[in-house]
Short mmCIF file of C-alpha atoms in Angstrom, two decimals:
data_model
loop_
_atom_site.label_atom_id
_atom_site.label_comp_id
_atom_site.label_asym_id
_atom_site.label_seq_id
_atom_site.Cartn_x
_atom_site.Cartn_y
_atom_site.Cartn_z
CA UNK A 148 160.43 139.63 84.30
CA UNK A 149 162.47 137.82 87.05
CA UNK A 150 165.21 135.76 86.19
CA UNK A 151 165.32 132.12 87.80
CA UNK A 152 167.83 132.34 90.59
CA UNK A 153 169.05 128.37 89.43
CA UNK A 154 169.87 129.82 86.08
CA UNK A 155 173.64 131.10 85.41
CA UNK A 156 173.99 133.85 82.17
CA UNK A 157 176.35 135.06 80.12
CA UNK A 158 177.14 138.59 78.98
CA UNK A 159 175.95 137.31 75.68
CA UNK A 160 172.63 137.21 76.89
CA UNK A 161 172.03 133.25 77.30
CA UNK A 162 171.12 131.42 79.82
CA UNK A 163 171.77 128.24 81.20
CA UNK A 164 170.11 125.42 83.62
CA UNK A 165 172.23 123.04 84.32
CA UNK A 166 171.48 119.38 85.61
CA UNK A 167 173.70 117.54 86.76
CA UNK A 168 175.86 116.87 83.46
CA UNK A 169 173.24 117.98 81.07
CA UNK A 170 171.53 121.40 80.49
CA UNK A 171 169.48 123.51 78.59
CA UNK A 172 170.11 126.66 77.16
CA UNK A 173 168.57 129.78 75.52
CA UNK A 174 168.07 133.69 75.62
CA UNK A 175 166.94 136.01 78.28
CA UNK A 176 163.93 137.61 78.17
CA UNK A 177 166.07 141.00 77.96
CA UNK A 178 167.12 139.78 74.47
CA UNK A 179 164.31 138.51 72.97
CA UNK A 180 162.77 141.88 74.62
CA UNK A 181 165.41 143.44 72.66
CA UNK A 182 165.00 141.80 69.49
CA UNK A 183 161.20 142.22 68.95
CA UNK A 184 159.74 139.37 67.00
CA UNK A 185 161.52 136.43 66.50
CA UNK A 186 160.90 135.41 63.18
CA UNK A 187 163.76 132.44 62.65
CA UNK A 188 165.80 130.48 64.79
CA UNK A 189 168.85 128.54 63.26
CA UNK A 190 169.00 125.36 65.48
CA UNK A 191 172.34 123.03 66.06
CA UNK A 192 171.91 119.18 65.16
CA UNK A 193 171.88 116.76 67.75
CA UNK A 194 175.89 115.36 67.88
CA UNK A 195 176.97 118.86 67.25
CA UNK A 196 180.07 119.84 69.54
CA UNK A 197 179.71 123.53 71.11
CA UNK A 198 181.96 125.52 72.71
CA UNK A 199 181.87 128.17 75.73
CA UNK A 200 181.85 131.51 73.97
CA UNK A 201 181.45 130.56 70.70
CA UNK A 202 178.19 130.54 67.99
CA UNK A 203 176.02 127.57 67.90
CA UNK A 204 172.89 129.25 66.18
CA UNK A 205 171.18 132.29 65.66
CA UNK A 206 167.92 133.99 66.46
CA UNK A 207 166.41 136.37 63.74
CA UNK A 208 164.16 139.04 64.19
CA UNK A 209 162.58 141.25 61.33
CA UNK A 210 165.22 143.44 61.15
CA UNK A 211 168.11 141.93 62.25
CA UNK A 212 170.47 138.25 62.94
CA UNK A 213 171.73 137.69 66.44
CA UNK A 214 174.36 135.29 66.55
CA UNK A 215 174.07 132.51 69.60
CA UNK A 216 176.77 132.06 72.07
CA UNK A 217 176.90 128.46 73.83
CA UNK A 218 177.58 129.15 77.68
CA UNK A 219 179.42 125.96 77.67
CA UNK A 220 181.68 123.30 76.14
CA UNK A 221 179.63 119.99 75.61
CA UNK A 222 177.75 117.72 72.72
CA UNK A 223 174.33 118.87 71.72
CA UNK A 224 172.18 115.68 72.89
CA UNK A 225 168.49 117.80 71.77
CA UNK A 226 167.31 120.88 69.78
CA UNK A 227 164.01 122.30 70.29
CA UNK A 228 162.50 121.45 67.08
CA UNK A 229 159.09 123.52 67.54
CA UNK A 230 160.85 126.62 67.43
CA UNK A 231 161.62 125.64 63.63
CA UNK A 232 157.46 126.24 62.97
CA UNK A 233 157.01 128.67 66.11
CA UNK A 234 160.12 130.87 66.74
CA UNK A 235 157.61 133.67 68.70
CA UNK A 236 157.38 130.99 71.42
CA UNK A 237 160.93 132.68 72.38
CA UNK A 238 159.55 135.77 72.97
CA UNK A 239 156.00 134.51 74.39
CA UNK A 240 158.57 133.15 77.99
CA UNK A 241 162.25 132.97 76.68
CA UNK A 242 163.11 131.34 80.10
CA UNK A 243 161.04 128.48 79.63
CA UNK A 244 162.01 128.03 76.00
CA UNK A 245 165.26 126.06 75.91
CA UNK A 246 166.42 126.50 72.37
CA UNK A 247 169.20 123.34 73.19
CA UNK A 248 170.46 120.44 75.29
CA UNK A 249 174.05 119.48 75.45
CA UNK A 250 176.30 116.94 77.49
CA UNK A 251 178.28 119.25 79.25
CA UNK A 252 182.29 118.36 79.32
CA UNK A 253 183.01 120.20 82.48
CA UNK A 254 179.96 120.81 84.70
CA UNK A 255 182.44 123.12 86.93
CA UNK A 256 182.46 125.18 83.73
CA UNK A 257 179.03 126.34 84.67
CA UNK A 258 180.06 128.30 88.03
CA UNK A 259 181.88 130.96 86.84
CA UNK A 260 179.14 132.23 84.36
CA UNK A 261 176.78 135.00 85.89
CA UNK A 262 173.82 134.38 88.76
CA UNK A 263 171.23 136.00 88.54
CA UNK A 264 171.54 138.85 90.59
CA UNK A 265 174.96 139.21 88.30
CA UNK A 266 173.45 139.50 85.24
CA UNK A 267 170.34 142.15 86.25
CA UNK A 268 172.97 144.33 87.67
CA UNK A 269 174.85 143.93 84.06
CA UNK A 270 171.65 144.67 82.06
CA UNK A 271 170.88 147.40 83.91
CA UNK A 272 174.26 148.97 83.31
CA UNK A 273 174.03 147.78 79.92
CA UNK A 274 170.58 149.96 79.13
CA UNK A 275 171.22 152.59 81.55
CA UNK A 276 168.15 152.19 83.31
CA UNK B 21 146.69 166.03 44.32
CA UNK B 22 147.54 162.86 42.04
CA UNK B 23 149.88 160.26 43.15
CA UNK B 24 153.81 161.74 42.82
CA UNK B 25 152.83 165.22 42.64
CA UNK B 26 153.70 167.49 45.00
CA UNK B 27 152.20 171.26 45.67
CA UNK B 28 152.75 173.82 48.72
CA UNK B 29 150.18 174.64 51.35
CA UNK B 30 149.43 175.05 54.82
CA UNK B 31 149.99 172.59 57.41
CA UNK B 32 149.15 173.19 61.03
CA UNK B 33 149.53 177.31 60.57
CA UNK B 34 153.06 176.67 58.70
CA UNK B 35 152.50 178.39 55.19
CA UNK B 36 154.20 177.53 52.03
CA UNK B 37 155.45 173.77 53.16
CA UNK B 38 155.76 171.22 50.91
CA UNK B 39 153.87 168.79 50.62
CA UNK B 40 153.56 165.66 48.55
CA UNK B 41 151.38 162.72 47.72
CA UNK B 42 154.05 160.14 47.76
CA UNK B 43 155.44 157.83 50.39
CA UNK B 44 158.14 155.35 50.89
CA UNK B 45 155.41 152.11 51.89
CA UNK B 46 153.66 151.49 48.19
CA UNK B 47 150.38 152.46 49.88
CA UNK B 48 148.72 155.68 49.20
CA UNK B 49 150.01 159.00 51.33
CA UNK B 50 151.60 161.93 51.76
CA UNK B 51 154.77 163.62 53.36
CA UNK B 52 155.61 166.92 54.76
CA UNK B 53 158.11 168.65 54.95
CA UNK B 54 158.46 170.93 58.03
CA UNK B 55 161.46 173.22 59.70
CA UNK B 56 163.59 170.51 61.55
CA UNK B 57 163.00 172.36 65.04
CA UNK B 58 162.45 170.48 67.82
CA UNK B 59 159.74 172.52 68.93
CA UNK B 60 158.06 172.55 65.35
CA UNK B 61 158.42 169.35 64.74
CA UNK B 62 156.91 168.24 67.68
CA UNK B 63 153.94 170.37 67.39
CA UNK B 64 153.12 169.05 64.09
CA UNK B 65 153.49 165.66 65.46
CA UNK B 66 151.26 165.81 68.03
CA UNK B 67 148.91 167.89 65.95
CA UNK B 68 148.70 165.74 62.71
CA UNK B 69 148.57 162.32 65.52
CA UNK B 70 145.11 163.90 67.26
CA UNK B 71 143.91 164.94 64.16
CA UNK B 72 144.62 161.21 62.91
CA UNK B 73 142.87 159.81 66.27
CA UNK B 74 139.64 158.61 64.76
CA UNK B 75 140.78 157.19 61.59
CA UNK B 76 143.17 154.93 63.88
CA UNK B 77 146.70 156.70 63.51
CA UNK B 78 149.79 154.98 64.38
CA UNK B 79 153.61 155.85 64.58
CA UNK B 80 155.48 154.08 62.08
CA UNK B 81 158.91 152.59 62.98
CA UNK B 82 161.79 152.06 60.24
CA UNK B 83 162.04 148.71 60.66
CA UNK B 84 158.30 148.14 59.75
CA UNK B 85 158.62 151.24 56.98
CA UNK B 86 161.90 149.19 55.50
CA UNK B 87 159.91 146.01 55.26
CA UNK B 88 156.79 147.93 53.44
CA UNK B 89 159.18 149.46 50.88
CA UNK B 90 160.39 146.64 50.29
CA UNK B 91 157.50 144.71 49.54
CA UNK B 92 157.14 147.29 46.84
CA UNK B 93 160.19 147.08 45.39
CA UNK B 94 160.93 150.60 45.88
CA UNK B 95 164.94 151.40 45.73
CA UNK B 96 166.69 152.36 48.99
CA UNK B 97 170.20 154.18 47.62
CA UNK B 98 173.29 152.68 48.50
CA UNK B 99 171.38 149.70 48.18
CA UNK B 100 169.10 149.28 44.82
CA UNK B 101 170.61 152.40 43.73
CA UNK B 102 174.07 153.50 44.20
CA UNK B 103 176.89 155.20 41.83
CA UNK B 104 178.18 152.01 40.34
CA UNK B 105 174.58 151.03 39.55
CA UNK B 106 172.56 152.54 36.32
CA UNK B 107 169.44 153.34 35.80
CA UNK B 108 168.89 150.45 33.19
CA UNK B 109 169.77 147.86 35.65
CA UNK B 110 167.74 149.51 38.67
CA UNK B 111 164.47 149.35 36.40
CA UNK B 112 164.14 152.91 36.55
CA UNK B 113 164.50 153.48 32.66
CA UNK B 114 161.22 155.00 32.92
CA UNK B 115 163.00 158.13 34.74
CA UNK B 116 165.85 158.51 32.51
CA UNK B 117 164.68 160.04 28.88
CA UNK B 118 167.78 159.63 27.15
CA UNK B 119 166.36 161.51 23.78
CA UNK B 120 166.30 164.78 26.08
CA UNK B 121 170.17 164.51 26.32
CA UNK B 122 173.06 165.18 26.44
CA UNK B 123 173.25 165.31 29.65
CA UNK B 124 176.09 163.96 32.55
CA UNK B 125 176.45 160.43 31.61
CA UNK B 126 173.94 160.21 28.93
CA UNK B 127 176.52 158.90 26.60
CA UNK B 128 177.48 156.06 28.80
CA UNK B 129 173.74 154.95 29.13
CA UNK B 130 173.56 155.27 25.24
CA UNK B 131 176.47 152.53 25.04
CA UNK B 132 174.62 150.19 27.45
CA UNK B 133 171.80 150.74 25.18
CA UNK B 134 173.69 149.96 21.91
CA UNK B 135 175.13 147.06 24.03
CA UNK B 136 171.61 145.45 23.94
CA UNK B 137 171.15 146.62 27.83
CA UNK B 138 172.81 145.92 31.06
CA UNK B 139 174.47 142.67 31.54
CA UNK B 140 172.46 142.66 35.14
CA UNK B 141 169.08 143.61 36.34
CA UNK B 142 167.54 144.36 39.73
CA UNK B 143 164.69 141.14 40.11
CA UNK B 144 162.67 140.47 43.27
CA UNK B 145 163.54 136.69 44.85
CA UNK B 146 161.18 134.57 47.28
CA UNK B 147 162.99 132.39 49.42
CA UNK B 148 161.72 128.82 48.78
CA UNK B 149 163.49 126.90 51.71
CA UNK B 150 163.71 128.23 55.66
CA UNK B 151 166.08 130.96 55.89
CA UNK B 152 165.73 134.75 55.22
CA UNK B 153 168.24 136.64 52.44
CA UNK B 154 169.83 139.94 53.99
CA UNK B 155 171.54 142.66 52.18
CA UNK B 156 174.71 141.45 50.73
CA UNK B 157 174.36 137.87 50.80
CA UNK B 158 175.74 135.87 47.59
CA UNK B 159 173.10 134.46 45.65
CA UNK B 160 174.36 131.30 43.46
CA UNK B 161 173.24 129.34 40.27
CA UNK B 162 171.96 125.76 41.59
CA UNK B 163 176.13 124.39 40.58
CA UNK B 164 176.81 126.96 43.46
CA UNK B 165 178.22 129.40 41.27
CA UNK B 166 177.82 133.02 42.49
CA UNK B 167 176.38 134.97 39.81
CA UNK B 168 175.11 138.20 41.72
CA UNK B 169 174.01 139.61 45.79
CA UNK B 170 171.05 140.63 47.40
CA UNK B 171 170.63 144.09 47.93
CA UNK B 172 167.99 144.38 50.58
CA UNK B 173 166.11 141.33 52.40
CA UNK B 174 163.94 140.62 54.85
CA UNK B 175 160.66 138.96 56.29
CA UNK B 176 158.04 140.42 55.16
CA UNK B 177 155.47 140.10 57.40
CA UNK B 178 152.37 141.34 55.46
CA UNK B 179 153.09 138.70 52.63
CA UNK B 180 154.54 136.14 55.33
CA UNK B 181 157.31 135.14 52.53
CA UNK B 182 161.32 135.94 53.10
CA UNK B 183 161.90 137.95 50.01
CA UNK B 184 164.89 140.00 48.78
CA UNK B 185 165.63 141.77 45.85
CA UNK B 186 169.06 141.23 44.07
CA UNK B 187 170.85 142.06 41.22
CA UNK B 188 171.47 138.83 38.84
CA UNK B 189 172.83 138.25 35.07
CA UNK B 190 170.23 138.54 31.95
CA UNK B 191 169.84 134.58 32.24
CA UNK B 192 168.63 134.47 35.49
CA UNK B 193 165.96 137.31 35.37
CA UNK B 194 162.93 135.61 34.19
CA UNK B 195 160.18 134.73 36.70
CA UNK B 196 160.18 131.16 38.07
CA UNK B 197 164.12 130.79 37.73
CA UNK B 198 165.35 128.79 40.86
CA UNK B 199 168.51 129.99 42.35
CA UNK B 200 170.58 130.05 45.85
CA UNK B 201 170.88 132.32 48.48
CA UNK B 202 173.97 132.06 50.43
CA UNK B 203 172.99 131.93 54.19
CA UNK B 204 175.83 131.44 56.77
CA UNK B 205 177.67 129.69 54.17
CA UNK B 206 174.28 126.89 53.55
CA UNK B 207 173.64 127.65 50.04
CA UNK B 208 169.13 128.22 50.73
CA UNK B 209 166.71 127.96 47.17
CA UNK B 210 165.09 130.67 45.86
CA UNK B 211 162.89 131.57 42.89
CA UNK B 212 162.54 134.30 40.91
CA UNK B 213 159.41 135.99 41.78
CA UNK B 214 157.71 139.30 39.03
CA UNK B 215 158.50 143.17 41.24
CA UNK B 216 156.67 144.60 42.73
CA UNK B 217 155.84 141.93 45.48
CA UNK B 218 153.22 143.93 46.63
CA UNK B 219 151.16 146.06 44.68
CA UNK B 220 147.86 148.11 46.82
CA UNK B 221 144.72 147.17 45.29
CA UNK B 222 143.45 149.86 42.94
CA UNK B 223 140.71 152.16 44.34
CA UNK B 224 137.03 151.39 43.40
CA UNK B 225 135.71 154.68 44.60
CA UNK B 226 137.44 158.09 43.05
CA UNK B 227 140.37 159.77 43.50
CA UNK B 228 140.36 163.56 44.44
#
């Protein structure tokens, strides 16, 4: 699957649209390929402060917990409640399914993640293949 | 062959391999037991998968296989079952004849007897609120009091219920008991649910 070119990524396997100073944020369709299943997601609340680099939530498959990274610093200003009742709608298009909006602090903060072409190149070294 | 019994045979021209009518998924089965060759065992494979072709065989992964045992309660070792674990507490009294003893450790399971039995016992827990239990997670009295872990946990998607078993004090073994399971630090209600989860329907037409 191709990876939206206005997207940045992180090495955590997130990605990020940003919009002026809000964006939305969730996983790549390499991780919820990786995962299988997505049986849980643990959401943020709305207010919450995130960090860059550090865990706002976590995906769950059948077998395993995958932490969430935040790709940037902000205030969570919406969580995508239907993935409380439908978590497979991850892996149905995991780049259409935001998983949060935040308020970003910084939107500068946003430019040094990965583009697009960045973060293919880093999954394929990742694999192998 | 009845169920847990085991003979030798034949098995795609290998003679004298064991085989047994058992399985690790609580539904009826068998395994093999072939040289661990890598040209053996993938003849076999590809042998017993054509054979298999019109009833509809499928490779099984061990994620799905975990989540199948589980639903049957069977005992994974270092989990269910491990050294600092007895037999009394793992529910497997009915493989441990202590009146054919002595025998390593039979007097120690004698005193648990005499004790009245183990202070904890393995029971089977359906998580009542979102969240799944994993292996190792606290589980808590509803003060938030940690009286005992999970030892396995997952979905199970057959049932569609999170479920775990976990090993708990006497007063917290009986069916409909509501406890905690500690999930990222959110203490997440439980119940005490009867083991096995799962249990295959029995067969209406004979077994041979």
């Amino acid at each position: 699957m191709a990876y939206p070119t206005n997207y940045r990524y992180t090495r955590e396997h997130e990605w990020i649209e940003a919009s002026g100073k809000t964006a939305s944020i969730g996983i790549t369709d390499h991780a919820q390929d990786s995962l299988g299943d997505i049986v849980f997601v643990e959401l943020p609340k709305v207010g919450d402060k995130v960090e860059k680099g550090k865990v706002f939530g976590s995906v769950e498959s059948v077998k395993a917990v995958s932490d969430l990274y935040s790709p940037a610093t902000g205030t969570v200003i919406a969580i995508n409640e239907e993935l409380t009742t439908a978590p497979e709608k991850i892996n149905a298009d995991a780049h259409a399914t935001w998983i949060m909006k935040i308020g970003l602090a910084d939107p500068a903060e946003i430019d040094s993640l990965l583009t697009a072409q960045d973060y293919e190149t880093y999954v394929k070294e990742e694999t192998g293949h | 062959m009845k169920f847990y019994w085991f003979t030798w045979g034949t098995v795609c021209g290998l003679e004298n391999t064991l085989i047994a009518r058992t399985g690790y998924t609580g539904e009826d089965g068998f395994e093999i037991y072939i040289p661990s060759d890598e040209a053996t065992s993938e003849r076999v494979w590809n042998e017993v998968t054509a054979a298999g072709e019109e009833f509809g065989i499928l490779p099984c992964g061990l994620g799905a296989r975990n989540t199948l045992r589980l639903e049957a309660a069977l005992s994974l070792y270092g989990h269910e079952i491990s050294d600092s674990i007895n037999v009394f507490e793992a529910g497997l009294d009915r493989f441990c004849k202590l009146e054919k003893g002595p025998f390593l450790g039979s007097d120690a399971l004698s005193k648990v007897q005499a004790a009245g039995g183990p202070e904890r016992k393995l029971v089977g827990l359906e998580v009542v609120e979102r969240g799944i239990a994993r292996d190792g997670y606290r589980v808590m009295d509803l003060s938030g009091n940690a009286i005992g872990y999970v030892t396995s946990g997952s979905p199970a998607p057959f049932l569609k219920k999170n479920i775990a078993l976990a090993y708990l004090p006497r007063a917290f073994v009986e069916p409909g008991t509501e406890v905690a399971v500690e999930i990222r630090n959110n203490p997440v209600k439980a119940q005490v649910v009867p083991l096995p989860f799962y249990k295959k329907p029995k067969k209406t037409s004979s077994q041979s």
